[in-house]
Amino acid sequence: MKPLLSILERTLQHNRKWDFIIFTLLTLLSVVNGQSTVFYIIYFFWFSELIRIIVDRFCYKQNENSIVNIKKGETIFSSLFIMVVYFIFIIVFFGFIANWKNNELTLINMEVLFFKNWFFNSNLLFVLVERIYLHKTEQPLAVGFGMFTPNILILHISIIMGAALLFFVVKNFPKTFTPDNLWGSVIIIFPFLILSAILSFYNTSKINIQQ
């Protein structure tokens, strides 16, 4: 039992690395499961960030090891405002316009939107439980609110790049990016994962310096 607890403790001490690895694995699994769409992936990114914002707001004061970076005038409401704007854009653009006249993909998107996709729901539940658990065990998590936090900027850039890749690459090479393969989803999630890796490395370095 003690070796198991020791492994768990070491894992928690390096949660910044594991957090990115787990998030990446969940994202890749969402592609490999066969029912993933571009909307599924972008919406999963968005919802994961929404969970982080809400959980951090209610838990960070009880976590003595939180690395708080909240500038004057920045509150959770400014974060939620920009998230609502992104939500509308993601639904309209990636949920409907990107799959115009493709009823099958639109149906999958609607199942995800209304929480009828159990793989999607399970992934979100894991993200929620993990974030709460990390706060409850007082892990050194970076916390910030506002319209221009690093996570929201990554989401913003990823949405723009995802839209550009979808319409200028995926749509222009229908023989390569067919509905039967996963390459379209892979190429669209790639920028997000690269940016997330850079942010994860930066946060880890920053927290290690402060410790």
PDB file of C-alpha atoms in Angstrom:
ATOM      1  CA  MET A   1       0.000   0.000   0.000  1.00  0.00           C
ATOM      2  CA  LYS A   2       2.824   2.411   0.878  1.00  0.00           C
ATOM      3  CA  PRO A   3       4.546   2.036  -2.523  1.00  0.00           C
ATOM      4  CA  LEU A   4       1.219   2.843  -4.206  1.00  0.00           C
ATOM      5  CA  LEU A   5       0.762   5.962  -2.081  1.00  0.00           C
ATOM      6  CA  SER A   6       4.359   6.966  -2.805  1.00  0.00           C
ATOM      7  CA  ILE A   7       3.755   6.669  -6.560  1.00  0.00           C
ATOM      8  CA  LEU A   8       0.541   8.713  -6.250  1.00  0.00           C
ATOM      9  CA  GLU A   9       2.340  11.404  -4.263  1.00  0.00           C
ATOM     10  CA  ARG A  10       5.147  11.696  -6.828  1.00  0.00           C
ATOM     11  CA  THR A  11       2.553  11.845  -9.608  1.00  0.00           C
ATOM     12  CA  LEU A  12       0.720  14.698  -7.899  1.00  0.00           C
ATOM     13  CA  GLN A  13       3.961  16.592  -7.360  1.00  0.00           C
ATOM     14  CA  HIS A  14       4.456  16.577 -11.132  1.00  0.00           C
ATOM     15  CA  ASN A  15       0.794  17.221 -12.010  1.00  0.00           C
ATOM     16  CA  ARG A  16       1.635  20.026 -14.458  1.00  0.00           C
ATOM     17  CA  LYS A  17       3.244  17.469 -16.779  1.00  0.00           C
ATOM     18  CA  TRP A  18       0.569  14.837 -16.198  1.00  0.00           C
ATOM     19  CA  ASP A  19      -2.219  17.369 -16.706  1.00  0.00           C
ATOM     20  CA  PHE A  20      -1.016  18.086 -20.240  1.00  0.00           C
ATOM     21  CA  ILE A  21      -0.330  14.413 -20.999  1.00  0.00           C
ATOM     22  CA  ILE A  22      -3.784  13.318 -19.809  1.00  0.00           C
ATOM     23  CA  PHE A  23      -5.496  16.124 -21.707  1.00  0.00           C
ATOM     24  CA  THR A  24      -3.591  15.155 -24.860  1.00  0.00           C
ATOM     25  CA  LEU A  25      -4.508  11.480 -24.476  1.00  0.00           C
ATOM     26  CA  LEU A  26      -8.181  12.334 -23.986  1.00  0.00           C
ATOM     27  CA  THR A  27      -8.098  14.486 -27.101  1.00  0.00           C
ATOM     28  CA  LEU A  28      -6.409  11.794 -29.183  1.00  0.00           C
ATOM     29  CA  LEU A  29      -8.859   9.174 -27.909  1.00  0.00           C
ATOM     30  CA  SER A  30     -11.718  11.404 -28.974  1.00  0.00           C
ATOM     31  CA  VAL A  31     -10.308  11.250 -32.505  1.00  0.00           C
ATOM     32  CA  VAL A  32      -9.568   7.527 -32.495  1.00  0.00           C
ATOM     33  CA  ASN A  33     -13.010   6.547 -31.197  1.00  0.00           C
ATOM     34  CA  GLY A  34     -14.379   7.009 -34.725  1.00  0.00           C
ATOM     35  CA  GLN A  35     -17.199   9.447 -33.997  1.00  0.00           C
ATOM     36  CA  SER A  36     -15.077  12.531 -33.456  1.00  0.00           C
ATOM     37  CA  THR A  37     -15.655  15.617 -35.565  1.00  0.00           C
ATOM     38  CA  VAL A  38     -13.877  18.958 -35.759  1.00  0.00           C
ATOM     39  CA  PHE A  39     -16.707  20.440 -33.701  1.00  0.00           C
ATOM     40  CA  TYR A  40     -16.247  17.694 -31.092  1.00  0.00           C
ATOM     41  CA  ILE A  41     -12.573  18.572 -30.661  1.00  0.00           C
ATOM     42  CA  ILE A  42     -12.924  22.376 -30.590  1.00  0.00           C
ATOM     43  CA  TYR A  43     -15.939  22.130 -28.277  1.00  0.00           C
ATOM     44  CA  PHE A  44     -13.998  19.808 -25.970  1.00  0.00           C
ATOM     45  CA  PHE A  45     -11.189  22.391 -25.800  1.00  0.00           C
ATOM     46  CA  TRP A  46     -13.728  25.098 -24.993  1.00  0.00           C
ATOM     47  CA  PHE A  47     -15.570  23.101 -22.325  1.00  0.00           C
ATOM     48  CA  SER A  48     -12.332  22.018 -20.645  1.00  0.00           C
ATOM     49  CA  GLU A  49     -11.327  25.665 -20.273  1.00  0.00           C
ATOM     50  CA  LEU A  50     -14.800  26.556 -18.928  1.00  0.00           C
ATOM     51  CA  ILE A  51     -14.429  23.824 -16.295  1.00  0.00           C
ATOM     52  CA  ARG A  52     -11.005  25.159 -15.329  1.00  0.00           C
ATOM     53  CA  ILE A  53     -12.337  28.711 -14.921  1.00  0.00           C
ATOM     54  CA  ILE A  54     -15.303  27.707 -12.753  1.00  0.00           C
ATOM     55  CA  VAL A  55     -13.431  25.190 -10.591  1.00  0.00           C
ATOM     56  CA  ASP A  56     -10.533  27.601 -10.058  1.00  0.00           C
ATOM     57  CA  ARG A  57     -12.922  30.373  -8.976  1.00  0.00           C
ATOM     58  CA  PHE A  58     -14.481  28.251  -6.239  1.00  0.00           C
ATOM     59  CA  CYS A  59     -11.401  26.303  -5.145  1.00  0.00           C
ATOM     60  CA  TYR A  60      -8.276  28.426  -5.477  1.00  0.00           C
ATOM     61  CA  LYS A  61      -8.693  30.234  -2.144  1.00  0.00           C
ATOM     62  CA  GLN A  62      -8.702  26.888  -0.340  1.00  0.00           C
ATOM     63  CA  ASN A  63      -5.545  25.847  -2.174  1.00  0.00           C
ATOM     64  CA  GLU A  64      -2.642  27.470  -0.356  1.00  0.00           C
ATOM     65  CA  ASN A  65      -0.262  26.508  -3.164  1.00  0.00           C
ATOM     66  CA  SER A  66      -2.206  28.213  -5.957  1.00  0.00           C
ATOM     67  CA  ILE A  67      -0.058  30.455  -8.139  1.00  0.00           C
ATOM     68  CA  VAL A  68      -2.505  33.351  -8.498  1.00  0.00           C
ATOM     69  CA  ASN A  69      -2.071  35.795 -11.360  1.00  0.00           C
ATOM     70  CA  ILE A  70      -5.167  38.002 -11.279  1.00  0.00           C
ATOM     71  CA  LYS A  71      -4.682  41.579 -12.439  1.00  0.00           C
ATOM     72  CA  LYS A  72      -6.697  44.476 -11.066  1.00  0.00           C
ATOM     73  CA  GLY A  73     -10.156  44.660 -12.622  1.00  0.00           C
ATOM     74  CA  GLU A  74     -10.039  41.132 -13.991  1.00  0.00           C
ATOM     75  CA  THR A  75     -12.748  38.816 -12.688  1.00  0.00           C
ATOM     76  CA  ILE A  76     -14.374  35.534 -13.611  1.00  0.00           C
ATOM     77  CA  PHE A  77     -17.113  37.495 -15.399  1.00  0.00           C
ATOM     78  CA  SER A  78     -14.701  38.811 -18.026  1.00  0.00           C
ATOM     79  CA  SER A  79     -13.520  35.246 -18.633  1.00  0.00           C
ATOM     80  CA  LEU A  80     -17.105  34.004 -18.916  1.00  0.00           C
ATOM     81  CA  PHE A  81     -18.018  36.837 -21.310  1.00  0.00           C
ATOM     82  CA  ILE A  82     -15.336  35.911 -23.837  1.00  0.00           C
ATOM     83  CA  MET A  83     -16.197  32.225 -23.378  1.00  0.00           C
ATOM     84  CA  VAL A  84     -19.817  32.964 -24.326  1.00  0.00           C
ATOM     85  CA  VAL A  85     -18.596  34.736 -27.478  1.00  0.00           C
ATOM     86  CA  TYR A  86     -16.446  31.719 -28.371  1.00  0.00           C
ATOM     87  CA  PHE A  87     -19.367  29.382 -27.616  1.00  0.00           C
ATOM     88  CA  ILE A  88     -21.633  31.105 -30.139  1.00  0.00           C
ATOM     89  CA  PHE A  89     -18.880  31.131 -32.775  1.00  0.00           C
ATOM     90  CA  ILE A  90     -18.032  27.453 -32.229  1.00  0.00           C
ATOM     91  CA  ILE A  91     -21.675  26.354 -32.443  1.00  0.00           C
ATOM     92  CA  VAL A  92     -22.476  28.373 -35.564  1.00  0.00           C
ATOM     93  CA  PHE A  93     -19.186  27.932 -37.413  1.00  0.00           C
ATOM     94  CA  PHE A  94     -17.907  24.472 -36.491  1.00  0.00           C
ATOM     95  CA  GLY A  95     -21.277  22.951 -35.573  1.00  0.00           C
ATOM     96  CA  PHE A  96     -23.250  23.979 -38.661  1.00  0.00           C
ATOM     97  CA  ILE A  97     -21.383  25.941 -41.344  1.00  0.00           C
ATOM     98  CA  ALA A  98     -18.356  23.627 -41.485  1.00  0.00           C
ATOM     99  CA  ASN A  99     -20.628  20.595 -42.031  1.00  0.00           C
ATOM    100  CA  TRP A 100     -23.207  22.222 -44.259  1.00  0.00           C
ATOM    101  CA  LYS A 101     -25.259  19.591 -46.151  1.00  0.00           C
ATOM    102  CA  ASN A 102     -23.604  16.749 -44.201  1.00  0.00           C
ATOM    103  CA  ASN A 103     -26.479  15.522 -42.060  1.00  0.00           C
ATOM    104  CA  GLU A 104     -24.481  12.701 -40.476  1.00  0.00           C
ATOM    105  CA  LEU A 105     -21.787  14.980 -39.053  1.00  0.00           C
ATOM    106  CA  THR A 106     -24.362  17.573 -38.001  1.00  0.00           C
ATOM    107  CA  LEU A 107     -26.219  14.877 -36.067  1.00  0.00           C
ATOM    108  CA  ILE A 108     -23.017  13.829 -34.282  1.00  0.00           C
ATOM    109  CA  ASN A 109     -22.367  17.474 -33.404  1.00  0.00           C
ATOM    110  CA  MET A 110     -25.837  17.855 -31.943  1.00  0.00           C
ATOM    111  CA  GLU A 111     -25.385  14.706 -29.861  1.00  0.00           C
ATOM    112  CA  VAL A 112     -22.212  16.213 -28.433  1.00  0.00           C
ATOM    113  CA  LEU A 113     -23.858  19.595 -27.830  1.00  0.00           C
ATOM    114  CA  PHE A 114     -26.795  18.055 -25.925  1.00  0.00           C
ATOM    115  CA  PHE A 115     -24.591  15.635 -23.938  1.00  0.00           C
ATOM    116  CA  LYS A 116     -25.786  12.487 -25.705  1.00  0.00           C
ATOM    117  CA  ASN A 117     -22.263  11.388 -26.614  1.00  0.00           C
ATOM    118  CA  TRP A 118     -21.085   9.314 -23.656  1.00  0.00           C
ATOM    119  CA  PHE A 119     -17.415   9.383 -24.673  1.00  0.00           C
ATOM    120  CA  PHE A 120     -17.496  13.174 -24.682  1.00  0.00           C
ATOM    121  CA  ASN A 121     -19.343  13.247 -21.355  1.00  0.00           C
ATOM    122  CA  SER A 122     -16.837  10.858 -19.765  1.00  0.00           C
ATOM    123  CA  ASN A 123     -13.905  12.988 -20.896  1.00  0.00           C
ATOM    124  CA  LEU A 124     -15.466  16.130 -19.433  1.00  0.00           C
ATOM    125  CA  LEU A 125     -16.234  14.337 -16.173  1.00  0.00           C
ATOM    126  CA  PHE A 126     -12.603  13.280 -15.918  1.00  0.00           C
ATOM    127  CA  VAL A 127     -11.413  16.869 -16.531  1.00  0.00           C
ATOM    128  CA  LEU A 128     -13.799  18.125 -13.812  1.00  0.00           C
ATOM    129  CA  VAL A 129     -12.821  15.513 -11.218  1.00  0.00           C
ATOM    130  CA  GLU A 130      -9.100  15.956 -11.937  1.00  0.00           C
ATOM    131  CA  ARG A 131      -9.176  19.752 -11.511  1.00  0.00           C
ATOM    132  CA  ILE A 132     -11.144  19.561  -8.259  1.00  0.00           C
ATOM    133  CA  TYR A 133      -8.864  16.833  -6.933  1.00  0.00           C
ATOM    134  CA  LEU A 134      -5.719  18.814  -7.699  1.00  0.00           C
ATOM    135  CA  HIS A 135      -7.094  21.797  -5.791  1.00  0.00           C
ATOM    136  CA  LYS A 136      -8.258  19.678  -2.861  1.00  0.00           C
ATOM    137  CA  THR A 137      -4.805  18.133  -2.555  1.00  0.00           C
ATOM    138  CA  GLU A 138      -3.344  21.675  -2.703  1.00  0.00           C
ATOM    139  CA  GLN A 139      -1.219  21.233  -5.790  1.00  0.00           C
ATOM    140  CA  PRO A 140       0.594  24.319  -7.181  1.00  0.00           C
ATOM    141  CA  LEU A 141      -1.810  25.274  -9.974  1.00  0.00           C
ATOM    142  CA  ALA A 142      -1.600  28.476 -12.015  1.00  0.00           C
ATOM    143  CA  VAL A 143      -4.834  30.454 -11.585  1.00  0.00           C
ATOM    144  CA  GLY A 144      -5.907  33.498 -13.592  1.00  0.00           C
ATOM    145  CA  PHE A 145      -9.043  35.217 -14.841  1.00  0.00           C
ATOM    146  CA  GLY A 146      -9.734  37.771 -17.543  1.00  0.00           C
ATOM    147  CA  MET A 147     -10.214  38.002 -21.286  1.00  0.00           C
ATOM    148  CA  PHE A 148      -6.554  37.489 -22.133  1.00  0.00           C
ATOM    149  CA  THR A 149      -5.282  34.681 -19.924  1.00  0.00           C
ATOM    150  CA  PRO A 150      -2.759  32.325 -21.581  1.00  0.00           C
ATOM    151  CA  ASN A 151      -5.345  29.524 -21.824  1.00  0.00           C
ATOM    152  CA  ILE A 152      -7.964  31.763 -23.438  1.00  0.00           C
ATOM    153  CA  LEU A 153      -5.389  33.161 -25.875  1.00  0.00           C
ATOM    154  CA  ILE A 154      -4.486  29.596 -26.879  1.00  0.00           C
ATOM    155  CA  LEU A 155      -8.174  28.831 -27.365  1.00  0.00           C
ATOM    156  CA  HIS A 156      -8.549  31.991 -29.464  1.00  0.00           C
ATOM    157  CA  ILE A 157      -5.544  31.183 -31.675  1.00  0.00           C
ATOM    158  CA  SER A 158      -6.613  27.550 -31.984  1.00  0.00           C
ATOM    159  CA  ILE A 159     -10.111  28.491 -33.167  1.00  0.00           C
ATOM    160  CA  ILE A 160      -8.712  30.848 -35.806  1.00  0.00           C
ATOM    161  CA  MET A 161      -6.105  28.343 -36.980  1.00  0.00           C
ATOM    162  CA  GLY A 162      -8.654  25.527 -36.905  1.00  0.00           C
ATOM    163  CA  ALA A 163     -11.019  27.509 -39.115  1.00  0.00           C
ATOM    164  CA  ALA A 164      -8.194  28.393 -41.513  1.00  0.00           C
ATOM    165  CA  LEU A 165      -6.977  24.797 -41.738  1.00  0.00           C
ATOM    166  CA  LEU A 166     -10.512  23.526 -42.232  1.00  0.00           C
ATOM    167  CA  PHE A 167     -11.367  25.805 -45.143  1.00  0.00           C
ATOM    168  CA  PHE A 168      -7.984  26.268 -46.803  1.00  0.00           C
ATOM    169  CA  VAL A 169      -6.495  22.809 -46.327  1.00  0.00           C
ATOM    170  CA  VAL A 170      -9.066  20.135 -45.419  1.00  0.00           C
ATOM    171  CA  LYS A 171     -11.799  21.420 -47.739  1.00  0.00           C
ATOM    172  CA  ASN A 172      -9.371  21.909 -50.651  1.00  0.00           C
ATOM    173  CA  PHE A 173      -8.033  18.339 -50.535  1.00  0.00           C
ATOM    174  CA  PRO A 174     -11.152  16.153 -50.326  1.00  0.00           C
ATOM    175  CA  LYS A 175      -9.314  13.077 -51.624  1.00  0.00           C
ATOM    176  CA  THR A 176      -6.831  13.226 -48.759  1.00  0.00           C
ATOM    177  CA  PHE A 177      -9.148  14.380 -45.974  1.00  0.00           C
ATOM    178  CA  THR A 178     -12.147  12.149 -46.555  1.00  0.00           C
ATOM    179  CA  PRO A 179     -15.024  11.559 -44.094  1.00  0.00           C
ATOM    180  CA  ASP A 180     -13.706   8.012 -43.645  1.00  0.00           C
ATOM    181  CA  ASN A 181     -10.295   8.940 -42.225  1.00  0.00           C
ATOM    182  CA  LEU A 182      -9.116  10.991 -39.252  1.00  0.00           C
ATOM    183  CA  TRP A 183      -6.479  13.199 -40.870  1.00  0.00           C
ATOM    184  CA  GLY A 184      -8.724  16.259 -40.998  1.00  0.00           C
ATOM    185  CA  SER A 185      -9.286  16.132 -37.242  1.00  0.00           C
ATOM    186  CA  VAL A 186      -5.619  15.401 -36.555  1.00  0.00           C
ATOM    187  CA  ILE A 187      -4.325  18.406 -38.526  1.00  0.00           C
ATOM    188  CA  ILE A 188      -6.815  20.737 -36.821  1.00  0.00           C
ATOM    189  CA  ILE A 189      -5.980  19.656 -33.253  1.00  0.00           C
ATOM    190  CA  PHE A 190      -2.213  19.744 -33.886  1.00  0.00           C
ATOM    191  CA  PRO A 191      -1.737  23.547 -33.390  1.00  0.00           C
ATOM    192  CA  PHE A 192      -3.694  23.427 -30.139  1.00  0.00           C
ATOM    193  CA  LEU A 193      -1.586  20.596 -28.743  1.00  0.00           C
ATOM    194  CA  ILE A 194       1.654  22.350 -29.692  1.00  0.00           C
ATOM    195  CA  LEU A 195       0.529  25.604 -28.050  1.00  0.00           C
ATOM    196  CA  SER A 196      -0.669  23.692 -24.972  1.00  0.00           C
ATOM    197  CA  ALA A 197       2.702  21.951 -24.714  1.00  0.00           C
ATOM    198  CA  ILE A 198       4.500  25.315 -24.804  1.00  0.00           C
ATOM    199  CA  LEU A 199       2.171  26.736 -22.130  1.00  0.00           C
ATOM    200  CA  SER A 200       2.590  23.623 -19.975  1.00  0.00           C
ATOM    201  CA  PHE A 201       6.387  23.937 -20.175  1.00  0.00           C
ATOM    202  CA  TYR A 202       6.206  27.655 -19.340  1.00  0.00           C
ATOM    203  CA  ASN A 203       3.904  27.119 -16.337  1.00  0.00           C
ATOM    204  CA  THR A 204       6.071  24.281 -15.034  1.00  0.00           C
ATOM    205  CA  SER A 205       9.221  26.406 -15.277  1.00  0.00           C
ATOM    206  CA  LYS A 206       7.501  29.385 -13.641  1.00  0.00           C
ATOM    207  CA  ILE A 207       6.135  27.323 -10.745  1.00  0.00           C
ATOM    208  CA  ASN A 208       9.491  25.601 -10.188  1.00  0.00           C
ATOM    209  CA  ILE A 209      11.199  29.011  -9.956  1.00  0.00           C
ATOM    210  CA  GLN A 210       8.638  30.290  -7.453  1.00  0.00           C
ATOM    211  CA  GLN A 211       9.007  27.152  -5.365  1.00  0.00           C
TER     212      GLN A 211
END
